[in-house]
Amino acid sequence: MAQPVLELKQLQTYFFSAQGTRVVKAVDGVSFAINQGETLGIVGESGSGKTVTSTSILRLLPPAARIVGGEILFNGENLVTKSEPEMRQLRGSQITMILQDPMMSLNPLFTIGEQIAEPIRIHRHMRGARLVERIKELLRGVRIPSPEVRMTEYPHQMSGGMRQRIVGAIGISCEPKLLIADEATTSLDVTIQAQYLDLLKDIQHRSNLAMIFITHNIGIVAKMCDQVGVMYAGKLVERAPVRTIFNSPAHPYTEALLHAVPSLTEKTDRLWSIEGQPPDLTNPPAGCPFHPRCPKAEDRCRSEVPPEFQVGENHIARCWLWEGR
């Protein structure tokens, strides 16, 4: 069996207060693997640890955060032990990331062409006419019309959808092995969102890259992903192939997320929502972190943290309901 492009083994990323007296376990024992050409979707409410997981992979954490345990294996090499110069060689070249807001990635003072050119110059040492042709090729690849004109323009002269596609062009400019899309469609309207998702799938098929897609939108997961990881309070509470997640969810939190998706065929006067709020990770509840909101919670859930149970083939869930089955 081929070696995964990326494999996380019990990754732990914690935030520490200035005095070191308070600890937030933002990512607490997360494990998954993704192969070449595969897409892993990571879903969950805000604050569940999705983005911190992705920034841990890139080793782009704020000063208060540290990776305190686990391994991040990229092509078999542990990124946790790599030096900062080694990580700079990987970022933008082998591992790239598309952020939710393209204006967080694009510099308003530089032209589109200059910004696409930067990673190509640094990592591929391309110059002159070859570089200009590569920029045009990338813009055509993400369906930007008139690339000769657009490469001389600035981000404020583009629509939101065009800016997001340009960020995608920068992301694939050096032909990476892994692309992380963090809420990459949130700022787009529905029509442009559908076009952008089709574009990402097309790019993936052409380059056979592995992709991690972080989103709140369960519908996007169904369209884009092969595997799904459901995060809650810093833990992956369920992981399975996408069809299994939709047809046979094993964790009450996954069931609740699916239940919260509005139906197009059933008329309702009120949209369904999950009761309560995600836990405060500075003072998390004892036992299973979902138990205060879980309709199936038992006494054991309130005192003991459930381990991962094997529910089926390539299907795990952190829920005491599966003990002994």
Short mmCIF file of N, CA, C and O in Angstrom, two decimals, residues 34-135:
data_model
loop_
_atom_site.label_atom_id
_atom_site.label_comp_id
_atom_site.label_asym_id
_atom_site.label_seq_id
_atom_site.Cartn_x
_atom_site.Cartn_y
_atom_site.Cartn_z
N ILE A 34 -3.90 10.95 4.75
CA ILE A 34 -4.46 11.32 3.46
C ILE A 34 -3.49 10.90 2.36
O ILE A 34 -2.28 11.13 2.46
N ASN A 35 -4.02 10.27 1.33
CA ASN A 35 -3.20 9.76 0.23
C ASN A 35 -3.20 10.70 -0.96
O ASN A 35 -4.02 11.63 -1.04
N GLN A 36 -2.29 10.45 -1.88
CA GLN A 36 -2.20 11.25 -3.10
C GLN A 36 -3.52 11.20 -3.86
O GLN A 36 -4.11 10.14 -4.04
N GLY A 37 -3.98 12.37 -4.31
CA GLY A 37 -5.21 12.45 -5.07
C GLY A 37 -6.48 12.38 -4.25
O GLY A 37 -7.58 12.42 -4.80
N GLU A 38 -6.36 12.32 -2.92
CA GLU A 38 -7.51 12.17 -2.03
C GLU A 38 -7.86 13.52 -1.40
O GLU A 38 -7.00 14.38 -1.24
N THR A 39 -9.13 13.67 -1.00
CA THR A 39 -9.56 14.87 -0.30
C THR A 39 -10.15 14.47 1.06
O THR A 39 -11.06 13.64 1.12
N LEU A 40 -9.61 15.07 2.10
CA LEU A 40 -10.13 14.88 3.46
C LEU A 40 -10.87 16.14 3.87
O LEU A 40 -10.32 17.25 3.83
N GLY A 41 -12.14 16.00 4.25
CA GLY A 41 -12.90 17.12 4.77
C GLY A 41 -12.85 17.14 6.29
O GLY A 41 -12.98 16.09 6.92
N ILE A 42 -12.62 18.30 6.87
CA ILE A 42 -12.66 18.45 8.33
C ILE A 42 -13.78 19.43 8.65
O ILE A 42 -13.76 20.58 8.21
N VAL A 43 -14.77 18.95 9.41
CA VAL A 43 -15.95 19.76 9.72
C VAL A 43 -16.10 19.88 11.22
O VAL A 43 -15.58 19.08 12.00
N GLY A 44 -16.86 20.90 11.62
CA GLY A 44 -17.12 21.13 13.03
C GLY A 44 -17.43 22.60 13.25
O GLY A 44 -17.16 23.46 12.40
N GLU A 45 -18.00 22.91 14.41
CA GLU A 45 -18.33 24.29 14.73
C GLU A 45 -17.08 25.13 14.93
O GLU A 45 -15.97 24.61 15.08
N SER A 46 -17.25 26.46 14.94
CA SER A 46 -16.14 27.36 15.21
C SER A 46 -15.54 27.04 16.58
O SER A 46 -16.26 26.80 17.55
N GLY A 47 -14.21 27.06 16.65
CA GLY A 47 -13.53 26.77 17.90
C GLY A 47 -13.26 25.31 18.15
O GLY A 47 -12.76 24.95 19.22
N SER A 48 -13.56 24.45 17.16
CA SER A 48 -13.37 23.02 17.38
C SER A 48 -11.92 22.57 17.15
O SER A 48 -11.57 21.45 17.50
N GLY A 49 -11.10 23.44 16.54
CA GLY A 49 -9.69 23.10 16.33
C GLY A 49 -9.31 22.84 14.89
O GLY A 49 -8.18 22.42 14.62
N LYS A 50 -10.21 23.11 13.95
CA LYS A 50 -9.95 22.81 12.54
C LYS A 50 -8.76 23.62 12.00
O LYS A 50 -7.83 23.07 11.42
N THR A 51 -8.83 24.94 12.18
CA THR A 51 -7.78 25.80 11.64
C THR A 51 -6.46 25.59 12.36
O THR A 51 -5.39 25.62 11.73
N VAL A 52 -6.49 25.37 13.66
CA VAL A 52 -5.24 25.14 14.40
C VAL A 52 -4.57 23.85 13.92
O VAL A 52 -3.35 23.76 13.86
N THR A 53 -5.38 22.87 13.55
CA THR A 53 -4.81 21.64 12.98
C THR A 53 -4.05 21.95 11.69
O THR A 53 -2.92 21.47 11.50
N SER A 54 -4.65 22.78 10.83
CA SER A 54 -4.00 23.10 9.55
C SER A 54 -2.76 23.95 9.75
O SER A 54 -1.73 23.73 9.09
N THR A 55 -2.81 24.93 10.65
CA THR A 55 -1.63 25.76 10.88
C THR A 55 -0.54 24.99 11.62
O THR A 55 0.65 25.32 11.49
N SER A 56 -0.92 23.95 12.35
CA SER A 56 0.09 23.08 12.96
C SER A 56 0.86 22.31 11.90
O SER A 56 2.08 22.13 12.00
N ILE A 57 0.15 21.85 10.86
CA ILE A 57 0.81 21.13 9.76
C ILE A 57 1.86 22.03 9.10
O ILE A 57 2.97 21.59 8.79
N LEU A 58 1.51 23.31 8.92
CA LEU A 58 2.43 24.25 8.29
C LEU A 58 3.44 24.84 9.27
O LEU A 58 4.32 25.59 8.86
N ARG A 59 3.26 24.53 10.57
CA ARG A 59 4.10 25.11 11.61
C ARG A 59 4.03 26.65 11.59
O ARG A 59 5.04 27.35 11.74
N LEU A 60 2.82 27.17 11.41
CA LEU A 60 2.59 28.62 11.42
C LEU A 60 1.67 28.96 12.58
O LEU A 60 0.53 29.37 12.39
N LEU A 61 2.15 28.77 13.79
CA LEU A 61 1.36 28.96 15.00
C LEU A 61 1.70 30.30 15.65
O LEU A 61 2.84 30.76 15.57
N PRO A 62 0.73 30.91 16.35
CA PRO A 62 1.02 32.14 17.09
C PRO A 62 1.97 31.85 18.26
O PRO A 62 2.14 30.69 18.65
N PRO A 63 2.59 32.90 18.83
CA PRO A 63 3.59 32.69 19.89
C PRO A 63 3.07 31.91 21.10
O PRO A 63 3.85 31.21 21.75
N ALA A 64 1.77 32.04 21.39
CA ALA A 64 1.23 31.37 22.58
C ALA A 64 1.01 29.88 22.37
O ALA A 64 0.75 29.15 23.34
N ALA A 65 1.11 29.40 21.14
CA ALA A 65 0.80 27.99 20.83
C ALA A 65 2.07 27.19 20.62
O ALA A 65 3.06 27.69 20.09
N ARG A 66 2.01 25.91 21.02
CA ARG A 66 3.13 25.00 20.82
C ARG A 66 2.61 23.60 20.51
O ARG A 66 1.59 23.17 21.05
N ILE A 67 3.31 22.92 19.63
CA ILE A 67 3.04 21.49 19.42
C ILE A 67 3.74 20.74 20.55
O ILE A 67 4.97 20.77 20.65
N VAL A 68 2.97 20.10 21.41
CA VAL A 68 3.55 19.47 22.59
C VAL A 68 3.64 17.95 22.47
O VAL A 68 4.24 17.29 23.32
N GLY A 69 3.03 17.39 21.43
CA GLY A 69 3.08 15.94 21.29
C GLY A 69 2.59 15.49 19.92
O GLY A 69 1.94 16.24 19.20
N GLY A 70 2.94 14.27 19.56
CA GLY A 70 2.49 13.69 18.31
C GLY A 70 3.45 13.91 17.16
O GLY A 70 4.51 14.53 17.31
N GLU A 71 3.05 13.42 16.01
CA GLU A 71 3.89 13.50 14.81
C GLU A 71 3.06 14.02 13.64
O GLU A 71 1.86 13.76 13.54
N ILE A 72 3.73 14.76 12.75
CA ILE A 72 3.14 15.19 11.47
C ILE A 72 4.06 14.65 10.39
O ILE A 72 5.12 15.22 10.11
N LEU A 73 3.68 13.54 9.79
CA LEU A 73 4.53 12.89 8.80
C LEU A 73 4.12 13.31 7.40
O LEU A 73 3.01 13.02 6.95
N PHE A 74 5.01 14.02 6.71
CA PHE A 74 4.78 14.44 5.33
C PHE A 74 5.77 13.70 4.44
O PHE A 74 6.99 13.87 4.57
N ASN A 75 5.24 12.83 3.59
CA ASN A 75 6.10 11.94 2.78
C ASN A 75 7.08 11.18 3.66
O ASN A 75 8.25 10.97 3.30
N GLY A 76 6.60 10.77 4.84
CA GLY A 76 7.40 9.96 5.74
C GLY A 76 8.33 10.74 6.66
O GLY A 76 8.95 10.15 7.56
N GLU A 77 8.45 12.08 6.49
CA GLU A 77 9.34 12.89 7.32
C GLU A 77 8.51 13.67 8.35
O GLU A 77 7.48 14.25 8.01
N ASN A 78 9.00 13.70 9.59
CA ASN A 78 8.28 14.34 10.68
C ASN A 78 8.51 15.85 10.65
O ASN A 78 9.62 16.33 10.92
N LEU A 79 7.47 16.61 10.34
CA LEU A 79 7.59 18.06 10.26
C LEU A 79 7.82 18.71 11.62
O LEU A 79 8.36 19.82 11.69
N VAL A 80 7.41 18.03 12.69
CA VAL A 80 7.57 18.60 14.03
C VAL A 80 9.04 18.83 14.36
O VAL A 80 9.40 19.78 15.06
N THR A 81 9.91 17.98 13.84
CA THR A 81 11.33 18.06 14.19
C THR A 81 12.14 18.89 13.19
O THR A 81 13.34 19.08 13.38
N LYS A 82 11.49 19.42 12.15
CA LYS A 82 12.23 20.17 11.14
C LYS A 82 12.53 21.59 11.63
O LYS A 82 11.75 22.19 12.39
N SER A 83 13.64 22.15 11.15
CA SER A 83 14.02 23.51 11.50
C SER A 83 13.17 24.50 10.71
O SER A 83 12.51 24.14 9.73
N GLU A 84 13.19 25.77 11.13
CA GLU A 84 12.42 26.78 10.42
C GLU A 84 12.88 26.97 8.99
O GLU A 84 12.04 27.08 8.07
N PRO A 85 14.20 26.99 8.68
CA PRO A 85 14.60 27.07 7.27
C PRO A 85 14.10 25.90 6.43
O PRO A 85 13.72 26.07 5.27
N GLU A 86 14.08 24.70 7.02
CA GLU A 86 13.55 23.54 6.29
C GLU A 86 12.06 23.69 6.02
O GLU A 86 11.58 23.34 4.94
N MET A 87 11.31 24.24 6.99
CA MET A 87 9.88 24.45 6.80
C MET A 87 9.62 25.52 5.74
O MET A 87 8.67 25.39 4.95
N ARG A 88 10.46 26.53 5.68
CA ARG A 88 10.28 27.58 4.65
C ARG A 88 10.45 27.01 3.26
O ARG A 88 9.83 27.46 2.30
N GLN A 89 11.28 25.99 3.12
CA GLN A 89 11.45 25.33 1.82
C GLN A 89 10.22 24.53 1.42
O GLN A 89 9.93 24.36 0.23
N LEU A 90 9.49 24.02 2.42
CA LEU A 90 8.29 23.22 2.15
C LEU A 90 7.06 24.09 1.91
O LEU A 90 6.25 23.80 1.04
N ARG A 91 6.92 25.17 2.69
CA ARG A 91 5.75 26.04 2.55
C ARG A 91 5.76 26.73 1.19
O ARG A 91 6.74 27.34 0.80
N GLY A 92 4.64 26.67 0.51
CA GLY A 92 4.54 27.30 -0.80
C GLY A 92 5.07 26.44 -1.92
O GLY A 92 4.75 26.67 -3.08
N SER A 93 5.88 25.44 -1.57
CA SER A 93 6.44 24.55 -2.58
C SER A 93 5.77 23.19 -2.56
O SER A 93 5.15 22.76 -3.54
N GLN A 94 5.86 22.50 -1.41
CA GLN A 94 5.28 21.17 -1.26
C GLN A 94 3.92 21.20 -0.56
O GLN A 94 3.07 20.36 -0.81
N ILE A 95 3.75 22.16 0.35
CA ILE A 95 2.49 22.31 1.10
C ILE A 95 2.02 23.75 0.95
O ILE A 95 2.78 24.68 1.22
N THR A 96 0.78 23.95 0.50
CA THR A 96 0.25 25.31 0.35
C THR A 96 -1.12 25.40 1.00
O THR A 96 -1.77 24.39 1.26
N MET A 97 -1.55 26.64 1.22
CA MET A 97 -2.81 26.85 1.94
C MET A 97 -3.58 28.00 1.29
O MET A 97 -3.02 29.02 0.92
N ILE A 98 -4.89 27.79 1.13
CA ILE A 98 -5.80 28.84 0.67
C ILE A 98 -6.64 29.27 1.85
O ILE A 98 -7.33 28.45 2.47
N LEU A 99 -6.59 30.58 2.18
CA LEU A 99 -7.29 31.08 3.35
C LEU A 99 -8.71 31.51 2.99
O LEU A 99 -9.07 31.68 1.82
N GLN A 100 -9.52 31.71 4.04
CA GLN A 100 -10.93 32.08 3.87
C GLN A 100 -11.07 33.42 3.14
O GLN A 100 -11.88 33.57 2.24
N ASP A 101 -10.28 34.41 3.54
CA ASP A 101 -10.36 35.75 2.96
C ASP A 101 -9.16 35.95 2.04
O ASP A 101 -8.03 36.04 2.51
N PRO A 102 -9.37 36.05 0.72
CA PRO A 102 -8.22 36.20 -0.19
C PRO A 102 -7.41 37.46 0.07
O PRO A 102 -6.22 37.50 -0.21
N MET A 103 -8.04 38.50 0.62
CA MET A 103 -7.30 39.73 0.88
C MET A 103 -6.34 39.58 2.07
O MET A 103 -5.50 40.46 2.30
N MET A 104 -6.46 38.48 2.81
CA MET A 104 -5.46 38.17 3.83
C MET A 104 -4.19 37.60 3.20
O MET A 104 -3.13 37.58 3.81
N SER A 105 -4.32 37.10 1.98
CA SER A 105 -3.19 36.49 1.27
C SER A 105 -2.57 37.43 0.24
O SER A 105 -1.38 37.34 -0.04
N LEU A 106 -3.40 38.33 -0.32
CA LEU A 106 -2.93 39.20 -1.39
C LEU A 106 -2.51 40.57 -0.84
O LEU A 106 -3.21 41.15 -0.02
N ASN A 107 -1.38 41.05 -1.31
CA ASN A 107 -0.86 42.35 -0.90
C ASN A 107 -1.40 43.42 -1.84
O ASN A 107 -1.18 43.35 -3.05
N PRO A 108 -2.12 44.44 -1.32
CA PRO A 108 -2.72 45.45 -2.21
C PRO A 108 -1.71 46.32 -2.94
O PRO A 108 -2.06 47.03 -3.88
N LEU A 109 -0.43 46.28 -2.53
CA LEU A 109 0.60 47.15 -3.11
C LEU A 109 1.30 46.52 -4.32
O LEU A 109 2.07 47.20 -5.00
N PHE A 110 1.05 45.22 -4.57
CA PHE A 110 1.74 44.54 -5.66
C PHE A 110 0.73 44.03 -6.68
O PHE A 110 -0.40 43.68 -6.34
N THR A 111 1.17 43.95 -7.93
CA THR A 111 0.29 43.45 -8.98
C THR A 111 0.07 41.95 -8.80
O THR A 111 0.83 41.27 -8.10
N ILE A 112 -0.97 41.46 -9.46
CA ILE A 112 -1.29 40.03 -9.42
C ILE A 112 -0.11 39.22 -9.95
O ILE A 112 0.28 38.19 -9.38
N GLY A 113 0.48 39.67 -11.05
CA GLY A 113 1.61 38.95 -11.64
C GLY A 113 2.79 38.85 -10.69
O GLY A 113 3.42 37.78 -10.58
N GLU A 114 3.09 39.94 -9.98
CA GLU A 114 4.21 39.92 -9.04
C GLU A 114 3.97 38.93 -7.91
O GLU A 114 4.90 38.26 -7.46
N GLN A 115 2.72 38.84 -7.46
CA GLN A 115 2.42 37.96 -6.33
C GLN A 115 2.40 36.49 -6.73
O GLN A 115 2.79 35.62 -5.95
N ILE A 116 1.96 36.20 -7.94
CA ILE A 116 2.03 34.81 -8.42
C ILE A 116 3.48 34.42 -8.67
O ILE A 116 3.89 33.28 -8.43
N ALA A 117 4.28 35.39 -9.13
CA ALA A 117 5.68 35.11 -9.48
C ALA A 117 6.55 34.79 -8.27
O ALA A 117 7.51 34.02 -8.38
N GLU A 118 6.22 35.37 -7.12
CA GLU A 118 7.12 35.26 -5.96
C GLU A 118 7.47 33.82 -5.58
O GLU A 118 8.66 33.46 -5.48
N PRO A 119 6.47 32.93 -5.32
CA PRO A 119 6.85 31.57 -4.94
C PRO A 119 7.57 30.81 -6.06
O PRO A 119 8.41 29.95 -5.79
N ILE A 120 7.26 31.13 -7.32
CA ILE A 120 7.91 30.45 -8.44
C ILE A 120 9.38 30.84 -8.51
O ILE A 120 10.26 30.00 -8.76
N ARG A 121 9.67 32.13 -8.28
CA ARG A 121 11.06 32.58 -8.27
C ARG A 121 11.84 31.95 -7.13
O ARG A 121 12.98 31.51 -7.28
N ILE A 122 11.20 31.89 -5.94
CA ILE A 122 11.90 31.39 -4.75
C ILE A 122 12.14 29.89 -4.83
O ILE A 122 13.25 29.42 -4.56
N HIS A 123 11.08 29.13 -5.20
CA HIS A 123 11.17 27.67 -5.12
C HIS A 123 11.57 26.99 -6.44
O HIS A 123 12.12 25.89 -6.41
N ARG A 124 11.26 27.63 -7.57
CA ARG A 124 11.57 27.01 -8.86
C ARG A 124 12.65 27.77 -9.63
O ARG A 124 13.04 27.36 -10.72
N HIS A 125 13.09 28.90 -9.08
CA HIS A 125 14.20 29.69 -9.64
C HIS A 125 13.94 30.04 -11.11
O HIS A 125 14.85 30.05 -11.93
N MET A 126 12.70 30.35 -11.42
CA MET A 126 12.31 30.69 -12.79
C MET A 126 12.39 32.20 -12.98
O MET A 126 12.03 32.96 -12.08
N ARG A 127 12.84 32.64 -14.16
CA ARG A 127 13.01 34.07 -14.44
C ARG A 127 12.57 34.38 -15.87
O ARG A 127 12.34 33.49 -16.68
N GLY A 128 12.45 35.67 -16.15
CA GLY A 128 12.26 36.16 -17.51
C GLY A 128 11.00 35.68 -18.19
O GLY A 128 9.93 35.56 -17.58
N ALA A 129 11.12 35.40 -19.49
CA ALA A 129 9.97 35.05 -20.32
C ALA A 129 9.30 33.76 -19.84
O ALA A 129 8.07 33.63 -19.92
N ARG A 130 10.10 32.81 -19.36
CA ARG A 130 9.52 31.56 -18.85
C ARG A 130 8.61 31.83 -17.67
O ARG A 130 7.54 31.22 -17.54
N LEU A 131 9.02 32.74 -16.79
CA LEU A 131 8.21 33.08 -15.62
C LEU A 131 6.91 33.75 -16.04
O LEU A 131 5.83 33.42 -15.54
N VAL A 132 7.00 34.70 -16.98
CA VAL A 132 5.79 35.39 -17.45
C VAL A 132 4.82 34.40 -18.09
O VAL A 132 3.61 34.45 -17.84
N GLU A 133 5.34 33.47 -18.88
CA GLU A 133 4.48 32.47 -19.52
C GLU A 133 3.84 31.55 -18.48
O GLU A 133 2.68 31.17 -18.62
N ARG A 134 4.58 31.23 -17.42
CA ARG A 134 4.04 30.39 -16.35
C ARG A 134 2.91 31.11 -15.61
O ARG A 134 1.89 30.50 -15.28
N ILE A 135 3.06 32.41 -15.39
CA ILE A 135 2.00 33.19 -14.74
C ILE A 135 0.73 33.19 -15.59
O ILE A 135 -0.37 32.97 -15.08
#
